[in-house]
Short mmCIF file of C-alpha atoms and ligand atoms in Angstrom, two decimals:
data_model
loop_
_atom_site.label_atom_id
_atom_site.label_comp_id
_atom_site.label_asym_id
_atom_site.label_seq_id
_atom_site.Cartn_x
_atom_site.Cartn_y
_atom_site.Cartn_z
CA MET I 1 121.08 152.86 80.89
CA SER I 2 117.34 152.77 80.62
CA LEU I 3 115.71 152.33 77.25
CA PHE I 4 113.80 155.52 77.76
CA SER I 5 116.74 157.75 78.60
CA LYS I 6 118.64 156.24 75.68
CA PHE I 7 115.75 157.31 73.47
CA LYS I 8 115.67 160.77 74.95
CA ARG I 9 119.22 161.42 73.90
CA SER I 10 119.08 159.63 70.60
CA ALA I 11 115.64 160.62 69.39
CA SER I 12 116.99 163.01 66.84
CA ALA I 13 120.64 161.92 66.58
CA GLU I 14 121.43 158.18 66.57
CA SER I 15 117.95 156.89 65.82
CA ALA I 16 117.43 159.24 62.93
CA ALA I 17 120.61 157.87 61.42
CA ASP I 18 119.48 154.27 61.97
CA PRO I 19 117.86 153.17 58.69
CA ASN I 20 115.63 150.82 60.66
CA ALA I 21 114.17 153.63 62.79
CA ILE I 22 111.16 153.87 60.49
CA PHE I 23 108.57 154.40 63.21
CA GLN I 24 107.62 157.79 64.51
CA SER I 25 105.14 159.13 67.00
CA THR I 26 101.79 160.36 65.67
CA ARG I 27 102.30 163.43 67.87
CA GLY I 28 105.87 164.45 67.03
CA ASP I 29 109.20 163.54 65.51
CA PHE I 30 110.18 160.91 68.05
CA LYS I 31 111.73 158.00 66.11
CA ALA I 32 112.12 154.30 66.90
CA THR I 33 112.96 150.97 65.31
CA ALA I 34 110.31 148.26 65.20
CA ALA I 35 111.87 146.50 68.20
CA GLN I 36 111.93 149.73 70.21
CA ALA I 37 108.34 150.58 69.26
CA VAL I 38 107.14 147.12 70.30
CA LEU I 39 108.89 147.42 73.67
CA LEU I 40 107.66 150.93 74.39
CA GLY I 41 104.05 150.37 73.31
CA LEU I 42 103.20 154.06 73.51
CA ALA I 43 105.58 156.83 72.40
CA PRO I 44 106.90 158.96 75.28
CA ASP I 45 104.96 161.98 73.99
CA GLY I 46 101.70 160.02 74.32
CA GLY I 47 101.42 159.37 70.58
CA LEU I 48 101.19 156.00 68.82
CA PHE I 49 103.97 154.59 66.67
CA VAL I 50 103.37 154.69 62.91
CA ASP I 51 105.49 153.94 59.89
CA PRO I 52 104.87 156.84 57.47
CA THR I 53 106.54 154.87 54.66
CA ILE I 54 104.17 151.90 54.87
CA ALA I 55 102.40 152.82 51.63
CA SER I 56 105.54 153.72 49.69
CA ARG I 57 107.85 150.82 50.51
CA PRO I 58 107.40 148.18 47.78
CA PHE I 59 105.68 144.95 48.82
CA ASP I 60 105.13 141.86 46.66
CA VAL I 61 101.40 141.39 47.25
CA GLN I 62 100.90 138.76 44.59
CA GLY I 63 103.81 136.66 45.83
CA CYS I 64 102.56 136.98 49.38
CA LEU I 65 99.07 135.75 48.44
CA LYS I 66 100.53 132.48 47.16
CA LEU I 67 102.06 131.53 50.51
CA GLU I 68 100.58 129.24 53.15
CA PRO I 69 99.28 131.02 56.30
CA LEU I 70 102.46 131.00 58.40
CA GLY I 71 104.64 131.92 55.41
CA MET I 72 102.30 134.79 54.70
CA ALA I 73 102.50 135.95 58.31
CA GLU I 74 106.30 135.83 58.17
CA LYS I 75 106.39 137.87 54.97
CA ILE I 76 103.94 140.53 56.18
CA LEU I 77 105.46 140.86 59.65
CA SER I 78 109.01 141.09 58.28
CA HIS I 79 107.87 143.90 56.02
CA MET I 80 105.93 145.81 58.66
CA LEU I 81 108.41 145.25 61.51
CA PRO I 82 111.81 145.20 59.81
CA GLY I 83 114.94 144.31 61.74
CA PHE I 84 113.64 141.35 63.76
CA PRO I 85 116.00 138.42 63.29
CA ASP I 86 114.31 135.10 62.39
CA MET I 87 110.72 136.29 61.97
CA GLY I 88 109.94 132.85 60.52
CA GLY I 89 110.94 131.19 63.79
CA LEU I 90 108.92 133.70 65.82
CA VAL I 91 105.83 133.09 63.70
CA HIS I 92 106.11 129.32 64.03
CA ARG I 93 106.58 129.47 67.78
CA GLY I 94 103.71 131.97 68.05
CA TYR I 95 101.09 130.01 66.13
CA GLU I 96 102.05 126.37 65.81
CA GLY I 97 99.61 124.13 67.69
CA LYS I 98 97.60 127.04 69.10
CA PHE I 99 94.81 127.40 66.54
CA SER I 100 92.21 124.71 65.95
CA SER I 101 92.10 125.46 62.20
CA PRO I 102 95.14 124.90 59.93
CA GLU I 103 94.01 127.94 57.96
CA LEU I 104 94.24 129.99 61.20
CA THR I 105 91.29 132.15 60.16
CA PRO I 106 88.96 130.20 57.84
CA LEU I 107 86.63 132.00 55.43
CA VAL I 108 83.10 130.59 55.47
CA PRO I 109 80.41 131.44 52.89
CA VAL I 110 77.18 132.43 54.66
CA GLY I 111 74.26 133.54 52.52
CA ASP I 112 75.53 136.19 50.11
CA GLU I 113 78.53 137.10 52.26
CA TYR I 114 81.71 135.55 53.52
CA ILE I 115 82.45 135.32 57.22
CA LEU I 116 86.09 135.42 58.25
CA GLU I 117 86.29 133.42 61.48
CA LEU I 118 89.00 134.89 63.65
CA PHE I 119 88.16 133.02 66.84
CA HIS I 120 89.85 129.62 66.56
CA GLY I 121 92.70 130.48 68.93
CA PRO I 122 93.20 129.61 72.61
CA THR I 123 90.68 132.11 74.07
CA ALA I 124 87.99 132.01 71.34
CA ALA I 125 88.31 135.68 70.28
CA PHE I 126 90.18 137.42 67.48
CA LYS I 127 92.64 138.97 69.93
CA ASP I 128 94.44 135.60 69.90
CA VAL I 129 95.74 136.26 66.38
CA ALA I 130 97.85 139.15 67.63
CA LEU I 131 98.46 138.06 71.20
CA SER I 132 99.87 134.68 70.21
CA MET I 133 102.56 136.65 68.37
CA LEU I 134 103.20 139.59 70.71
CA PRO I 135 105.11 137.65 73.43
CA GLN I 136 107.42 136.33 70.71
CA LEU I 137 108.00 139.85 69.38
CA ILE I 138 108.58 141.28 72.84
CA THR I 139 110.98 138.50 73.83
CA ALA I 140 112.96 138.96 70.59
CA ALA I 141 112.96 142.75 70.97
CA ARG I 142 114.25 142.44 74.53
CA GLU I 143 117.17 140.42 73.22
CA ALA I 144 117.83 142.79 70.33
CA GLU I 145 117.82 145.81 72.65
CA HIS I 146 119.73 144.03 75.45
CA VAL I 147 116.97 144.82 77.94
CA ARG I 148 117.81 143.46 81.37
CA GLU I 149 114.81 144.84 83.22
CA LYS I 150 111.58 142.88 83.43
CA THR I 151 109.05 143.94 80.78
CA VAL I 152 105.69 144.43 82.50
CA ILE I 153 102.69 144.51 80.21
CA LEU I 154 99.88 146.84 81.31
CA THR I 155 96.58 146.08 79.67
CA ALA I 156 93.12 147.59 79.75
CA THR I 157 90.51 145.22 78.39
CA SER I 158 86.91 145.42 77.30
CA GLY I 159 86.79 141.65 77.80
CA ASP I 160 88.80 139.71 75.24
CA THR I 161 92.24 141.33 75.12
CA GLY I 162 92.78 140.61 78.80
CA LYS I 163 92.41 136.86 78.56
CA ALA I 164 94.27 136.59 75.26
CA ALA I 165 97.16 138.63 76.71
CA LEU I 166 97.22 136.57 79.92
CA GLU I 167 97.26 133.40 77.86
CA GLY I 168 100.13 134.75 75.77
CA PHE I 169 102.29 136.17 78.55
CA HIS I 170 101.78 133.98 81.62
CA ASP I 171 105.08 132.50 82.76
CA VAL I 172 107.00 134.00 79.81
CA PRO I 173 110.50 134.62 81.24
CA GLY I 174 111.45 138.26 81.67
CA THR I 175 107.84 139.48 81.53
CA GLY I 176 104.96 140.23 83.86
CA ILE I 177 101.38 141.27 83.08
CA ILE I 178 98.68 143.32 84.80
CA VAL I 179 95.16 143.37 83.35
CA PHE I 180 92.41 145.87 84.21
CA PHE I 181 88.81 145.20 83.20
CA PRO I 182 85.55 147.07 83.90
CA HIS I 183 83.80 145.66 87.00
CA ASN I 184 80.46 144.17 85.86
CA GLY I 185 81.30 145.32 82.33
CA VAL I 186 82.32 142.02 80.68
CA SER I 187 80.43 138.80 80.00
CA ALA I 188 80.34 136.08 82.67
CA VAL I 189 82.44 133.81 80.47
CA GLN I 190 85.02 136.53 79.80
CA GLN I 191 85.23 137.20 83.53
CA ALA I 192 85.66 133.50 84.36
CA GLN I 193 88.43 133.27 81.77
CA MET I 194 90.39 136.06 83.41
CA LEU I 195 89.74 135.33 87.08
CA THR I 196 90.91 131.71 86.78
CA GLN I 197 94.17 132.62 85.03
CA VAL I 198 97.19 130.76 86.41
CA GLY I 199 100.76 132.05 86.23
CA SER I 200 103.43 133.36 88.57
CA ASN I 201 103.75 136.70 86.76
CA VAL I 202 100.11 137.76 86.37
CA ALA I 203 97.72 140.17 88.12
CA VAL I 204 94.07 140.70 87.20
CA CYS I 205 91.99 143.53 88.63
CA ALA I 206 88.43 144.79 88.18
CA VAL I 207 87.96 148.57 88.07
CA ARG I 208 84.78 150.33 89.16
CA GLY I 209 84.21 152.14 85.88
CA ASN I 210 83.96 151.39 82.18
CA PHE I 211 86.56 150.42 79.56
CA ASP I 212 87.42 154.05 78.81
CA ASP I 213 88.23 154.54 82.50
CA CYS I 214 90.52 151.49 82.40
CA GLN I 215 92.19 152.65 79.19
CA SER I 216 92.75 156.24 80.26
CA GLY I 217 93.96 155.01 83.67
CA VAL I 218 96.53 152.76 82.03
CA LYS I 219 97.65 155.52 79.66
CA ALA I 220 98.09 157.83 82.66
CA VAL I 221 100.20 155.20 84.42
CA PHE I 222 102.41 155.02 81.34
CA SER I 223 102.99 158.73 81.20
CA THR I 224 103.60 158.99 84.95
CA LEU I 225 105.89 156.00 85.38
CA ASN I 226 107.78 156.64 82.15
CA GLU I 227 108.91 160.03 83.41
CA PRO I 228 112.70 159.93 83.56
CA GLY I 229 113.94 158.32 86.75
CA ARG I 230 110.55 157.15 87.94
CA LEU I 231 111.27 153.43 87.48
CA ASP I 232 115.01 153.57 88.06
CA GLY I 233 116.14 150.86 90.42
CA THR I 234 112.87 148.90 90.15
CA GLY I 235 114.20 146.59 87.46
CA VAL I 236 111.02 147.14 85.46
CA LYS I 237 110.07 148.58 82.06
CA LEU I 238 106.46 149.01 81.01
CA SER I 239 104.90 147.92 77.74
CA SER I 240 101.40 147.43 76.40
CA ALA I 241 99.39 144.57 74.93
CA ASN I 242 96.62 146.87 73.73
CA SER I 243 96.32 147.66 70.05
CA ILE I 244 98.14 150.93 70.72
CA ASN I 245 101.19 148.62 70.46
CA ILE I 246 102.24 148.26 66.82
CA GLY I 247 103.21 144.67 67.61
CA ARG I 248 99.53 144.00 68.27
CA LEU I 249 98.37 145.59 65.08
CA ALA I 250 100.80 144.05 62.58
CA PRO I 251 99.72 140.40 63.02
CA GLN I 252 96.12 141.44 62.34
CA VAL I 253 97.02 142.58 58.84
CA VAL I 254 97.70 138.95 57.92
CA TYR I 255 94.09 137.76 57.94
CA TYR I 256 93.01 140.36 55.39
CA PHE I 257 95.53 138.77 53.03
CA LEU I 258 94.36 135.27 54.05
CA ALA I 259 90.75 136.20 53.23
CA TYR I 260 91.74 137.63 49.85
CA ALA I 261 93.83 134.54 49.04
CA SER I 262 90.90 132.33 49.97
CA LEU I 263 88.57 134.20 47.57
CA LEU I 264 91.21 133.84 44.83
CA ARG I 265 91.45 130.08 45.43
CA ARG I 266 87.67 129.79 45.17
CA ASN I 267 87.79 131.68 41.84
CA ARG I 268 85.38 134.17 43.37
CA ILE I 269 87.73 136.99 42.32
CA ALA I 270 90.72 137.56 40.04
CA PHE I 271 93.83 139.29 41.35
CA GLY I 272 93.21 143.04 41.39
CA ASP I 273 89.47 142.83 42.08
CA ASN I 274 88.41 144.82 45.11
CA VAL I 275 87.00 143.13 48.20
CA ASP I 276 85.03 145.06 50.86
CA PHE I 277 85.40 144.24 54.54
CA VAL I 278 82.92 144.85 57.37
CA VAL I 279 84.58 145.07 60.78
CA PRO I 280 82.89 145.11 64.21
CA THR I 281 84.79 147.94 65.84
CA GLY I 282 85.68 149.20 69.29
CA ASN I 283 89.18 150.56 69.66
CA PHE I 284 89.63 150.77 65.86
CA GLY I 285 92.54 148.30 65.84
CA ASP I 286 91.02 145.50 63.81
CA ILE I 287 89.72 147.77 61.05
CA LEU I 288 92.93 149.80 60.97
CA ALA I 289 94.79 146.58 60.18
CA GLY I 290 92.59 146.39 57.06
CA TYR I 291 93.65 149.91 56.13
CA TYR I 292 97.29 148.88 56.51
CA ALA I 293 96.65 145.91 54.20
CA LYS I 294 95.24 148.37 51.67
CA LEU I 295 98.20 150.75 52.05
CA MET I 296 100.51 147.78 51.43
CA GLY I 297 98.74 147.13 48.13
CA LEU I 298 96.05 144.54 48.86
CA PRO I 299 93.02 145.36 46.67
CA VAL I 300 90.68 146.40 49.47
CA GLY I 301 87.61 148.43 48.51
CA LYS I 302 85.62 149.89 51.39
CA LEU I 303 86.31 149.25 55.03
CA VAL I 304 82.93 149.33 56.73
CA CYS I 305 83.14 150.28 60.38
CA ALA I 306 80.34 148.61 62.37
CA SER I 307 79.52 150.02 65.81
CA ASN I 308 76.99 149.05 68.46
CA ALA I 309 74.83 151.58 70.34
CA ASN I 310 78.07 153.39 71.27
CA ARG I 311 78.03 154.95 67.82
CA VAL I 312 80.71 157.59 68.19
CA LEU I 313 82.54 156.31 65.09
CA THR I 314 79.39 156.17 62.97
CA ASP I 315 78.80 159.82 63.72
CA PHE I 316 82.45 160.60 63.03
CA PHE I 317 82.34 159.09 59.55
CA ALA I 318 79.08 160.92 58.88
CA ASP I 319 80.11 164.45 59.82
CA GLY I 320 83.84 164.50 60.59
CA SER I 321 83.52 165.39 64.24
CA TYR I 322 84.58 163.02 66.97
CA ASP I 323 82.58 163.67 70.10
CA ARG I 324 82.83 161.50 73.20
CA ARG I 325 80.52 163.78 75.21
CA ARG I 326 77.61 161.37 75.18
CA GLN I 327 76.00 158.60 77.15
CA PHE I 328 77.95 155.36 77.48
CA TYR I 329 75.83 152.26 76.84
CA LYS I 330 76.52 148.79 78.21
CA THR I 331 75.51 146.46 75.40
CA VAL I 332 75.41 142.75 74.62
CA SER I 333 78.59 143.31 72.54
CA PRO I 334 80.73 144.54 75.47
CA SER I 335 84.07 144.34 73.65
CA MET I 336 82.86 147.25 71.54
CA ASP I 337 81.60 149.41 74.41
CA ILE I 338 84.16 152.14 73.84
CA LEU I 339 83.88 155.88 73.34
CA VAL I 340 87.54 156.72 72.80
CA SER I 341 88.89 154.60 69.94
CA SER I 342 92.65 154.92 70.36
CA ASN I 343 93.76 153.65 66.98
CA LEU I 344 91.83 156.29 65.09
CA GLU I 345 94.83 158.46 65.90
CA ARG I 346 96.95 156.41 63.49
CA LEU I 347 94.39 156.90 60.73
CA LEU I 348 94.32 160.66 61.35
CA PHE I 349 98.10 160.75 61.04
CA LEU I 350 98.28 158.67 57.87
CA ALA I 351 95.29 160.31 56.17
CA SER I 352 96.55 163.82 56.91
CA GLY I 353 99.86 163.04 55.22
CA GLY I 354 101.70 162.82 58.54
CA ASP I 355 100.59 166.09 60.12
CA ALA I 356 101.76 165.29 63.68
CA ALA I 357 101.14 168.83 64.94
CA GLN I 358 97.50 168.66 63.88
CA VAL I 359 97.06 165.17 65.36
CA LYS I 360 98.55 166.31 68.63
CA ALA I 361 96.26 169.33 68.77
CA ASP I 362 93.19 167.19 68.03
CA MET I 363 94.13 164.56 70.62
CA LEU I 364 94.69 167.21 73.31
CA ARG I 365 91.37 168.71 72.42
CA LEU I 366 89.69 165.31 72.74
CA GLN I 367 91.30 164.81 76.13
CA ASN I 368 90.50 168.26 77.47
CA SER I 369 87.25 169.20 75.76
CA GLY I 370 85.85 165.85 74.66
CA TYR I 371 85.73 166.42 70.90
CA TYR I 372 87.52 167.50 67.75
CA LYS I 373 86.54 168.13 64.16
CA LEU I 374 88.61 167.24 61.12
CA SER I 375 89.14 169.44 58.08
CA ALA I 376 86.89 168.68 55.12
CA SER I 377 89.84 167.65 52.98
CA THR I 378 91.15 165.05 55.47
CA MET I 379 87.63 163.79 56.03
CA ASN I 380 86.99 163.38 52.31
CA ARG I 381 90.17 161.35 52.01
CA ILE I 382 89.07 159.13 54.89
CA ARG I 383 85.63 158.62 53.35
CA GLU I 384 87.20 157.19 50.20
CA ASP I 385 88.29 154.20 52.27
CA PHE I 386 85.78 153.99 55.13
CA SER I 387 82.10 154.18 55.91
CA GLY I 388 80.36 153.77 59.24
CA TYR I 389 77.17 151.97 60.28
CA CYS I 390 75.70 151.16 63.68
CA CYS I 391 73.24 148.82 65.23
CA ASP I 392 71.24 148.98 68.46
CA GLU I 393 70.51 146.10 70.83
CA GLU I 394 67.37 145.00 69.02
CA GLY I 395 69.22 145.08 65.68
CA THR I 396 71.97 142.89 67.17
CA SER I 397 69.48 140.28 68.36
CA GLU I 398 67.62 140.39 65.09
CA ALA I 399 70.81 139.80 63.12
CA ILE I 400 71.68 136.70 65.22
CA ARG I 401 68.16 135.33 64.86
CA THR I 402 67.79 135.97 61.14
CA CYS I 403 71.22 134.63 60.29
CA PHE I 404 70.60 131.42 62.23
CA ARG I 405 67.10 130.90 60.81
CA GLU I 406 68.02 131.63 57.22
CA THR I 407 71.46 130.04 56.97
CA GLY I 408 71.97 127.85 60.06
CA TYR I 409 75.07 129.90 60.91
CA LEU I 410 75.43 130.85 64.57
CA CYS I 411 77.27 134.11 65.23
CA ASP I 412 78.20 136.02 68.36
CA THR I 413 76.88 139.44 69.34
CA HIS I 414 79.83 141.41 67.91
CA THR I 415 79.71 139.62 64.59
CA ALA I 416 75.96 140.29 64.56
CA VAL I 417 76.61 144.04 64.67
CA ALA I 418 78.79 143.61 61.60
CA LEU I 419 76.22 141.46 59.80
CA HIS I 420 73.62 144.14 60.40
CA ALA I 421 76.01 146.75 59.00
CA ALA I 422 76.78 144.52 56.02
CA LYS I 423 73.10 144.34 55.14
CA GLU I 424 72.69 148.10 55.31
CA TYR I 425 75.88 148.67 53.35
CA ARG I 426 74.66 146.31 50.61
CA GLN I 427 71.42 148.26 50.31
CA LYS I 428 72.91 151.75 50.41
CA GLU I 429 76.42 151.77 49.01
CA SER I 430 77.92 148.51 47.83
CA GLY I 431 79.11 148.37 44.23
CA GLY I 432 78.70 144.60 44.26
CA ALA I 433 82.22 143.62 45.33
CA PRO I 434 82.47 140.50 47.50
CA LEU I 435 81.86 141.36 51.13
CA VAL I 436 83.87 139.78 53.93
CA VAL I 437 82.42 140.11 57.44
CA LEU I 438 84.96 139.72 60.22
CA SER I 439 83.77 137.43 63.00
CA THR I 440 85.57 138.33 66.18
CA ALA I 441 84.40 135.88 68.84
CA SER I 442 82.80 132.51 69.42
CA PRO I 443 79.05 132.77 70.20
CA PHE I 444 79.74 130.62 73.28
CA LYS I 445 81.52 133.54 74.95
CA PHE I 446 78.15 135.33 75.12
CA PRO I 447 75.66 132.51 75.64
CA ALA I 448 72.99 134.48 77.53
CA ALA I 449 72.66 137.19 74.89
CA VAL I 450 72.80 134.72 72.01
CA LEU I 451 70.14 132.47 73.57
CA SER I 452 67.85 135.45 74.18
CA ALA I 453 68.32 136.56 70.58
CA LEU I 454 67.22 133.12 69.44
CA GLY I 455 64.08 133.39 71.58
CA GLU I 456 65.33 131.02 74.30
CA GLU I 457 65.24 131.92 77.99
CA PRO I 458 68.81 131.48 79.31
CA ALA I 459 68.86 129.33 82.47
CA GLY I 460 71.47 128.81 85.16
CA ASP I 461 75.05 130.03 85.19
CA ALA I 462 77.26 130.74 82.18
CA PHE I 463 78.28 127.10 81.82
CA ALA I 464 74.70 125.87 81.92
CA GLN I 465 73.90 128.49 79.29
CA MET I 466 76.76 127.28 77.08
CA ASP I 467 75.32 123.75 77.26
CA GLN I 468 71.85 125.07 76.58
CA LEU I 469 73.10 126.93 73.51
CA ALA I 470 74.96 123.85 72.26
CA VAL I 471 71.86 121.67 72.61
CA PHE I 472 69.53 124.22 71.02
CA THR I 473 71.76 124.93 68.00
CA GLY I 474 73.64 121.65 67.59
CA LYS I 475 76.95 123.57 67.62
CA GLU I 476 80.03 122.59 69.59
CA ILE I 477 81.40 124.51 72.61
CA PRO I 478 85.10 125.38 72.10
CA ALA I 479 87.17 123.21 74.44
CA SER I 480 88.94 126.24 75.91
CA LEU I 481 85.58 127.54 77.18
CA SER I 482 84.00 124.33 78.48
CA GLY I 483 87.30 123.59 80.26
CA LEU I 484 86.85 126.66 82.45
CA GLN I 485 84.15 125.06 84.52
CA GLY I 486 85.23 124.20 88.05
CA ARG I 487 88.50 126.13 87.76
CA GLU I 488 89.49 127.97 90.91
CA VAL I 489 89.05 131.74 91.02
CA LEU I 490 92.54 133.13 91.67
CA HIS I 491 91.97 136.88 91.39
CA ASN I 492 89.58 138.95 93.52
CA ASP I 493 90.88 142.52 93.33
CA VAL I 494 88.36 145.32 92.71
CA ILE I 495 89.52 148.94 92.84
CA ASP I 496 88.34 152.47 92.09
CA LYS I 497 89.56 154.02 88.87
CA ALA I 498 91.53 156.62 90.84
CA ASP I 499 93.64 153.81 92.33
CA ILE I 500 95.05 152.28 89.14
CA LEU I 501 98.47 153.89 89.55
CA ARG I 502 98.78 152.80 93.18
CA TYR I 503 97.73 149.26 92.24
CA VAL I 504 100.44 149.07 89.59
CA GLU I 505 103.09 150.41 91.94
CA ASP I 506 102.10 147.86 94.59
CA LYS I 507 102.11 144.95 92.15
CA LEU I 508 105.31 145.69 90.24
CA PRO I 509 107.68 144.20 92.84
CA LEU I 510 105.54 141.06 93.12
CA LEU I 511 105.38 139.99 89.47
C1 PLP Z 601 88.18 143.70 70.73
C2 PLP Z 601 86.95 143.20 70.08
C3 PLP Z 601 86.32 143.94 69.07
C4 PLP Z 601 86.78 145.32 68.67
O1 PLP Z 601 88.03 145.31 68.04
P1 PLP Z 601 88.87 146.68 67.98
O2 PLP Z 601 90.19 146.28 67.42
O3 PLP Z 601 88.99 147.15 69.39
O4 PLP Z 601 88.12 147.61 67.12
C5 PLP Z 601 85.22 143.38 68.44
N1 PLP Z 601 84.75 142.17 68.78
C6 PLP Z 601 85.34 141.43 69.75
C7 PLP Z 601 84.75 140.11 70.10
C8 PLP Z 601 86.46 141.91 70.42
O5 PLP Z 601 87.03 141.16 71.37
#
């Protein structure tokens, strides 16, 4: 029996009686266990899985903060995704030997702020933190749910998720992966990372369109192919490696705790003191993980949402209306070039006290009319925890240049957007709490833009530019990036956005 048809029957009966079925759809009363939610990715009604009890279930924050990184990850993931057997083993297999720093995500003081470096994993972007874990979670969930079909991961990427997911899932037994990225919409290094990916179960495809086209195309494939009967006999089930999957989000909560523990160890704070976090944001997954940390009891003050020129979230936090009817800008921080931030849906659900009917109405309105507006009461609640700032292209360059000149610290274009926001937040709002800026990628993933920001003319191809940046700044190129040079390009597919479904159907039997 397929997982989906089992759910259909049991949504209200069996699953509701299962004490572990703590997840529900943001758009209705569909229930699932953690393992089921991780396998499904998206709820069948198009909503995202949330645990409405996350803030009320007791969690030993202080005990958790005393643990070493992998112990902390085990504790947090067991709490957020209950029911997985041997989470400790999964965490060790997920992370051991993959990150170049024993702290996983080191906290580095830079000027008045702290930078949380999330890019020491295999693909030099923060997506590695979650995507090192997700294959472990999916493999364990497949066992727990006795899934015999192949689990095929469909992924839309703005540049970094794709490579991190390919790295995590290639040649993992029982899985296949298809990645869609915007044609000419990612950096040369990001593209080289994806197009040279080896593995017998992988497909990589450029789409003529932007990230939103890739994401909505993938979501449409989910809803079409998950219709009852549609995949019967194919031996395939679909899942997602995007942050719409709760298994992507949960591992990201860990580094908020790691940062807090690091500030405690430095005696910069005492337990209970608030810490503010500035997060360079696209799909709203990374920053939402900070909100989860806060709901679980970590003393988080403000979560500052930093956007690039695609400032749809900045406007949302300012006036409570989310409006994607605007120009889409291609920027030097391409992983944040997004107008429809999927994970905001989880915030709307949690901040409205679980009003699934309202969330569903707003999401339909966004899909059909391009905008929605929240009630003043929900918006006021959201503003207690969040504020939004944005930064244009010149501001991004200026932040890279100033940071390097004043502190010697070299940051990437996405982190620069956050640094700019941090500065503005300090001037306008901050109550003086320590400020942690999340750094989401290595500057060597975006060498042309970083060189230009530093006043250097980038020369040659992406690899020459990496060398140029290393020489100019005296910083080291991550081995995973320099090792790309000379690798064979294995993927050449380019399609129109209308052909995403057909592409998936053609590829499924081949993975
Ligand atoms: C994905 C990404 C972001 C945005 O993170 P979201 O979870 O989508 O908000 C920011 N910076 C980099 C480098 C990324 O890869």
